[in-house]
Coordinates of C-alpha atoms in Angstrom, one line a residue:
M134 CA -8.8 -14.3 79.7
A135 CA -5.9 -13.3 77.5
T136 CA -2.4 -14.5 78.5
D137 CA -0.2 -11.9 80.1
Y138 CA 3.0 -12.4 78.1
Y139 CA 4.9 -9.9 80.3
A140 CA 4.1 -11.9 83.4
V141 CA 5.0 -15.1 81.6
L142 CA 8.5 -13.8 81.0
G143 CA 8.6 -12.0 84.3
V144 CA 9.3 -8.5 82.9
R145 CA 7.7 -5.1 83.3
R146 CA 5.4 -3.8 80.5
D147 CA 7.9 -1.0 79.7
A148 CA 10.8 -3.5 79.5
S149 CA 13.3 -2.9 76.7
Q150 CA 14.0 -5.5 74.0
D151 CA 17.3 -6.3 75.6
E152 CA 15.5 -7.1 78.9
I153 CA 12.9 -9.2 77.2
K154 CA 15.6 -11.2 75.4
K155 CA 17.6 -11.7 78.6
A156 CA 14.5 -13.0 80.4
F157 CA 13.7 -15.4 77.6
R158 CA 17.3 -16.8 77.5
R159 CA 17.3 -17.3 81.3
L160 CA 13.9 -19.2 81.3
A161 CA 14.8 -21.2 78.1
R162 CA 17.9 -22.5 79.8
E163 CA 15.8 -23.6 82.8
L164 CA 12.7 -25.0 81.0
H165 CA 14.0 -26.4 77.8
P166 CA 12.7 -30.0 77.3
D167 CA 16.2 -31.3 76.8
V168 CA 17.0 -30.0 80.3
N169 CA 13.7 -30.8 82.1
P170 CA 11.5 -33.4 80.4
D171 CA 8.6 -33.0 82.9
P172 CA 5.3 -32.4 80.9
K173 CA 4.4 -29.4 83.0
T174 CA 7.8 -27.9 82.3
Q175 CA 7.2 -28.5 78.5
E176 CA 3.9 -26.6 78.7
R177 CA 5.6 -23.8 80.5
F178 CA 8.3 -23.7 77.9
K179 CA 5.6 -23.4 75.2
E180 CA 4.2 -20.4 77.0
I181 CA 7.5 -18.5 77.2
N182 CA 8.3 -19.4 73.6
A183 CA 4.9 -17.9 72.5
A184 CA 5.4 -14.9 74.8
Y185 CA 8.8 -14.2 73.3
E186 CA 7.5 -14.6 69.8
V187 CA 5.1 -11.8 70.4
L188 CA 7.2 -9.4 72.6
S189 CA 10.3 -9.7 70.5
D190 CA 8.4 -8.7 67.3
P191 CA 7.7 -4.9 67.3
Q192 CA 4.6 -5.3 65.2
K193 CA 3.1 -8.2 67.2
K194 CA 4.0 -6.4 70.4
Q195 CA 2.1 -3.3 69.3
V196 CA -1.0 -5.3 68.4
Y197 CA -0.8 -7.1 71.8
D198 CA -0.3 -3.8 73.7
L199 CA -3.4 -2.4 72.0
G200 CA -5.5 -5.4 73.1
G201 CA -5.5 -7.4 69.9
D202 CA -4.5 -11.0 69.2
P203 CA -1.1 -10.9 67.6
L204 CA -1.2 -14.7 66.9
S205 CA -4.6 -14.8 65.2
S206 CA -3.1 -14.7 61.7
S207 CA -0.7 -17.5 62.4
G208 CA -3.2 -19.8 64.1
G209 CA -1.8 -19.4 67.5
G210 CA 1.8 -19.8 68.6
G211 CA 1.2 -21.6 71.9
G212 CA -0.3 -24.9 70.5
A213 CA 1.4 -27.9 69.1
G214 CA 3.0 -25.8 66.4
G215 CA 4.2 -23.3 68.9
F216 CA 7.6 -24.8 69.1
G217 CA 8.1 -24.3 65.4
A218 CA 7.0 -20.7 65.6
G219 CA 9.4 -19.9 68.4
F220 CA 12.2 -21.8 66.9
G221 CA 12.0 -19.8 63.7
N222 CA 14.4 -17.4 65.5
F223 CA 16.9 -20.2 66.0
S224 CA 19.8 -17.9 66.9
D225 CA 17.9 -16.9 70.1
I226 CA 17.6 -20.5 71.2
M227 CA 21.3 -21.1 70.5
D228 CA 22.0 -17.9 72.4
A229 CA 20.1 -19.1 75.4
F230 CA 22.3 -22.2 75.7
F231 CA 25.7 -21.0 74.4
G232 CA 25.7 -17.4 75.5
Q233 CA 25.9 -15.8 72.1
A234 CA 23.9 -15.8 68.9
S235 CA 25.2 -17.8 66.0
Q236 CA 26.8 -15.7 63.3
R237 CA 24.4 -14.9 60.5
G238 CA 25.0 -13.7 57.0
P239 CA 28.0 -14.0 54.7
R240 CA 31.6 -13.9 55.9
S241 CA 33.8 -11.0 54.7
R242 CA 36.6 -11.9 52.3
T243 CA 38.6 -9.1 53.9
R244 CA 40.2 -10.0 57.2
R245 CA 43.0 -8.6 59.4
G246 CA 46.4 -10.1 58.8
Q247 CA 48.6 -11.9 61.3
D248 CA 51.3 -10.3 63.4
A249 CA 54.9 -11.0 62.4
M250 CA 58.2 -10.9 64.4
I251 CA 61.8 -10.4 63.3
R252 CA 65.0 -10.7 65.4
L253 CA 67.5 -7.8 65.4
E254 CA 71.0 -7.9 66.8
V255 CA 72.5 -4.7 68.3
D256 CA 75.8 -4.1 70.0
L257 CA 76.2 -2.7 73.5
N258 CA 76.7 0.9 72.5
E259 CA 73.5 0.8 70.4
A260 CA 71.6 -0.8 73.2
A261 CA 72.9 1.7 75.8
F262 CA 72.3 4.9 73.8
G263 CA 69.7 4.0 71.2
T264 CA 70.1 4.0 67.4
T265 CA 68.2 3.9 64.1
K266 CA 68.5 0.8 61.9
E267 CA 67.2 -0.4 58.6
I268 CA 65.7 -3.9 58.5
Q269 CA 64.4 -6.0 55.7
V270 CA 61.2 -7.9 56.2
D271 CA 59.5 -10.5 54.0
T272 CA 55.7 -10.3 54.5
A273 CA 52.4 -10.4 52.6
V274 CA 51.4 -7.2 50.9
V275 CA 48.4 -6.1 48.9
C276 CA 48.4 -7.6 45.4
T277 CA 48.9 -4.6 43.0
T278 CA 47.4 -6.6 40.1
C279 CA 43.9 -6.9 41.6
S280 CA 44.2 -4.3 44.4
G281 CA 43.3 -7.0 46.9
E282 CA 40.0 -8.0 45.3
G283 CA 41.3 -11.4 44.3
A284 CA 39.6 -11.3 40.9
A285 CA 41.5 -11.1 37.6
P286 CA 41.6 -7.6 36.0
G287 CA 38.4 -6.8 34.2
T288 CA 36.4 -9.3 36.3
S289 CA 34.7 -9.2 39.7
A290 CA 33.2 -11.5 42.3
Q291 CA 29.7 -12.8 41.6
T292 CA 26.8 -13.6 43.9
C293 CA 26.8 -17.3 44.8
D294 CA 23.8 -19.0 43.1
M295 CA 23.5 -21.7 45.7
C296 CA 23.0 -19.5 48.8
R297 CA 22.0 -16.3 46.8
G298 CA 24.5 -14.2 48.7
R299 CA 23.5 -15.3 52.2
G300 CA 26.7 -17.3 52.8
E301 CA 24.7 -20.1 54.4
V302 CA 22.2 -22.7 53.5
S303 CA 19.3 -23.8 55.7
Q304 CA 17.8 -27.2 56.4
V305 CA 14.5 -28.0 58.1
T306 CA 14.4 -31.2 60.2
R307 CA 11.7 -32.7 62.4
S308 CA 12.3 -33.7 66.0
F309 CA 10.2 -34.2 69.1
L310 CA 10.3 -30.4 69.4
G311 CA 8.6 -30.0 66.1
Q312 CA 10.3 -28.5 63.0
V313 CA 13.8 -27.2 63.6
M314 CA 15.7 -25.1 61.1
T315 CA 19.5 -25.3 61.1
S316 CA 22.0 -23.4 59.1
R317 CA 25.5 -24.1 57.9
P318 CA 28.0 -22.3 55.7
C319 CA 27.4 -22.6 52.0
P320 CA 29.7 -25.3 50.6
Q321 CA 30.0 -23.6 47.2
C322 CA 31.2 -20.2 48.4
Q323 CA 32.6 -21.3 51.8
G324 CA 30.3 -18.8 53.5
F325 CA 31.4 -15.7 51.6
G326 CA 28.2 -15.2 49.7
T327 CA 30.2 -14.6 46.5
V328 CA 32.4 -16.6 44.2
V329 CA 35.4 -15.5 42.1
P330 CA 35.0 -17.2 38.7
T331 CA 38.3 -15.9 37.4
P332 CA 40.9 -15.5 40.2
C333 CA 43.8 -13.1 39.8
P334 CA 46.7 -14.9 38.2
E335 CA 49.2 -13.0 40.4
C336 CA 47.8 -13.9 43.9
A337 CA 45.6 -16.8 43.0
G338 CA 42.6 -15.0 44.4
D339 CA 44.0 -14.4 47.8
G340 CA 44.4 -10.6 47.3
R341 CA 48.0 -10.5 48.6
V342 CA 51.5 -11.6 47.6
R343 CA 54.8 -11.9 49.4
S344 CA 57.3 -9.1 49.1
R345 CA 60.5 -7.9 50.7
R346 CA 60.5 -4.4 52.2
T347 CA 63.0 -2.2 53.9
L348 CA 61.8 -0.5 57.1
T349 CA 63.5 2.0 59.4
V350 CA 63.3 1.1 63.1
K351 CA 64.1 3.5 66.0
I352 CA 65.8 1.6 68.8
P353 CA 65.3 3.4 72.1
A354 CA 68.1 3.7 74.6
G355 CA 68.2 1.0 77.3
V356 CA 66.8 -1.9 75.3
D357 CA 67.9 -5.4 76.5
N358 CA 67.7 -9.0 75.3
G359 CA 64.1 -9.9 74.6
T360 CA 62.8 -6.3 74.4
R361 CA 60.2 -6.1 71.7
I362 CA 59.5 -3.0 69.6
Q363 CA 56.0 -2.8 68.1
L364 CA 55.5 -1.4 64.6
A365 CA 51.8 -1.0 64.1
G366 CA 50.4 -2.0 60.7
E367 CA 53.7 -3.4 59.4
G368 CA 52.9 -7.1 59.7
E369 CA 51.1 -9.4 57.3
V370 CA 48.4 -7.9 55.1
G371 CA 45.2 -9.9 55.6
P372 CA 43.3 -12.0 53.0
G373 CA 41.4 -10.0 50.5
G374 CA 43.7 -7.1 51.1
G375 CA 42.6 -6.7 54.7
P376 CA 44.4 -4.5 57.2
A377 CA 47.9 -5.5 58.1
G378 CA 48.8 -7.0 61.5
D379 CA 51.7 -5.6 63.6
L380 CA 55.4 -6.3 63.3
Y381 CA 57.4 -6.9 66.4
V382 CA 61.2 -6.4 66.4
E383 CA 62.8 -8.5 69.1
I384 CA 66.2 -7.2 70.4
H385 CA 69.2 -9.5 70.9
E386 CA 72.4 -7.8 72.3
K387 CA 75.7 -9.1 71.0
P388 CA 78.3 -10.1 73.7
H389 CA 80.9 -7.4 74.4
A390 CA 84.6 -8.1 74.6
V391 CA 85.2 -6.1 77.8
F392 CA 81.9 -5.5 79.6
Q393 CA 79.3 -7.8 81.0
R394 CA 75.8 -6.4 81.4
R395 CA 73.7 -7.0 84.5
G396 CA 70.5 -5.1 84.2
D397 CA 71.6 -1.5 83.5
D398 CA 75.0 -1.9 85.2
L399 CA 78.2 -2.9 83.4
H400 CA 81.0 -4.9 85.0
C401 CA 84.6 -5.4 83.9
T402 CA 87.9 -6.6 85.4
V403 CA 91.3 -4.8 85.3
T404 CA 94.4 -6.7 86.2
I405 CA 97.3 -4.9 87.9
P406 CA 100.6 -6.2 89.3
M407 CA 101.2 -6.6 93.0
T408 CA 103.5 -3.5 93.2
A409 CA 100.8 -1.3 91.6
A410 CA 98.2 -2.6 94.1
A411 CA 100.6 -1.9 97.0
L412 CA 101.8 1.6 95.8
G413 CA 98.7 2.7 94.0
T414 CA 98.4 3.8 90.3
K415 CA 96.1 5.0 87.6
V416 CA 94.8 2.7 84.9
P417 CA 93.3 3.9 81.7
L418 CA 90.0 2.2 80.7
E419 CA 88.0 2.5 77.5
T420 CA 84.4 3.1 78.7
L421 CA 81.2 3.7 76.7
D422 CA 81.9 7.4 77.1
G423 CA 85.6 7.3 76.1
I424 CA 88.9 6.7 78.0
E425 CA 88.8 7.3 81.7
E426 CA 91.5 6.8 84.3
I427 CA 90.7 4.4 87.1
D428 CA 92.3 5.5 90.4
I429 CA 93.8 2.5 92.1
R430 CA 94.5 3.5 95.7
P431 CA 97.5 2.2 97.6
G432 CA 96.8 -1.1 99.4
T433 CA 94.1 -2.2 97.0
Q434 CA 93.3 -5.9 97.4
S435 CA 92.4 -8.4 94.8
G436 CA 88.7 -8.7 94.4
Q437 CA 87.9 -5.1 95.4
S438 CA 85.5 -3.2 93.1
I439 CA 85.5 0.5 92.1
P440 CA 82.2 2.0 91.0
L441 CA 82.0 4.6 88.3
H442 CA 78.5 6.1 88.7
Q443 CA 76.4 6.9 85.7
R444 CA 78.7 5.1 83.3
G445 CA 76.4 2.2 82.5
V446 CA 73.4 1.7 80.3
T447 CA 70.6 4.3 80.0
H448 CA 67.5 3.4 81.9
L449 CA 64.8 2.4 79.4
R450 CA 62.1 3.9 81.5
G451 CA 63.0 7.0 83.4
G452 CA 66.1 9.2 83.4
G453 CA 69.7 8.4 84.3
R454 CA 72.0 5.5 83.7
G455 CA 73.3 2.5 85.5
D456 CA 76.9 2.2 86.9
L457 CA 80.1 0.8 85.7
I458 CA 81.6 -1.6 88.3
V459 CA 85.4 -2.1 87.9
H460 CA 86.7 -5.3 89.6
V461 CA 90.4 -5.3 90.5
E462 CA 92.5 -8.4 90.1
V463 CA 96.0 -8.4 91.6
T464 CA 98.6 -10.7 90.0
T465 CA 101.7 -12.1 91.8
P466 CA 104.9 -12.6 89.7
S467 CA 105.5 -16.2 89.0
K468 CA 109.3 -15.8 88.6
L469 CA 111.8 -13.7 90.5
D470 CA 115.5 -13.1 89.7
P471 CA 117.9 -13.1 92.7
Q472 CA 118.0 -9.3 93.0
Q473 CA 114.1 -9.1 93.0
E474 CA 113.9 -11.9 95.6
D475 CA 116.5 -10.1 97.7
L476 CA 114.6 -6.8 97.6
L477 CA 111.4 -8.6 98.7
R478 CA 113.3 -10.2 101.5
Q479 CA 114.5 -6.8 102.7
L480 CA 111.0 -5.4 102.4
A481 CA 109.6 -8.3 104.5
K482 CA 112.3 -7.7 107.2
L483 CA 111.5 -4.0 107.3
R484 CA 107.9 -4.8 107.8
G485 CA 108.6 -7.4 110.4
E486 CA 106.7 -10.0 108.3
E487 CA 109.5 -12.5 107.6
R488 CA 110.6 -15.2 110.1
P489 CA 112.8 -18.2 109.6
M490 CA 111.0 -21.1 108.1
G491 CA 109.3 -23.4 110.7
E492 CA 108.8 -20.6 113.3
F493 CA 105.3 -19.7 112.2
K494 CA 102.4 -20.6 114.4
P495 CA 99.2 -21.9 112.8
G496 CA 97.4 -19.0 111.1
Q497 CA 100.6 -16.9 110.7
Q498 CA 102.3 -16.2 107.5
G499 CA 104.6 -13.4 106.4
L500 CA 104.8 -11.6 103.1
F501 CA 107.7 -13.6 101.7
S502 CA 106.2 -16.9 102.7
R503 CA 102.9 -15.9 101.0
L504 CA 104.8 -15.1 97.9
K505 CA 106.7 -18.4 98.0
D506 CA 103.4 -20.3 98.3
A507 CA 102.1 -18.4 95.3
F508 CA 105.3 -19.2 93.3
N509 CA 104.9 -22.9 94.2
G510 CA 101.3 -23.0 93.2
R511 CA 100.0 -23.6 96.8

């Protein structure tokens, strides 16, 4: 009775080539002699190997489906030589154990280039509102002498005479499994399948040279330290004149003399005298939008903050801006002349805040005494 190869692999008779290959890989992992040395398992492995040899070959599969013997011309694939026949498609065995087929054929000399990165410094105004800048980059570009081919003008790459353009050389060895064919990259052409007898004198056969270019970069409003802007295709050109990688521009914001940035909010400090804090005043402040007057209300204490909404940095994503937070610092005079001291004493008496020295209870302190402590550094 003829062997039912579909049953051997456990697939339907209308199974696709992909389903047949998956079934063979699964069984090969389970039944390979290196995994399971049991003699019965080895016989079973020979069966699936022969079944796959037939069902994976469209011509043999057609003969088998019509009732013929697809292995009659080869003397039978399931006998002692069956391993050799099955292992002729060595990539499928490798695929069964490593999850993917080994790469076949010559490598391309043309490959994608690497990405590049450059650091760009911007000031606060540029980061807040965006700008356009010109930058200079030093990267690999296509060699104009050979147009990326790598060969000297008037010459071209030639087929490797060792591997005959296949990019790999094969070797047959014997093992307990029978004859096994292995492949490795051709040592003469390094797997490319071609050799360049006369390399381009400008790029030494690489197909690219280094050059300095000037690019225009649009900086969006709201960028911050570490923000990266991607310029597609502006990185390193690949070997053999391959497509260029991307260029990343990393933003670094310069420190500002007045404002400190925290996210999209800006912070600054204004210093006013004690009298201005007590009576109130208006302080001009140079903001990112021009000069604005800060309203200091009477009785403002040191450490208070005054928010100016929508005066900060533009949000990078979404509309609107952050706020400008103005921190007030009140200073106390370090020296007073007699007249100034007398005026302060009168003020303290009018406010009922001054008492003779030594009459204060713990936790009590009048205006004049607080000033004296400030003068004395306490």
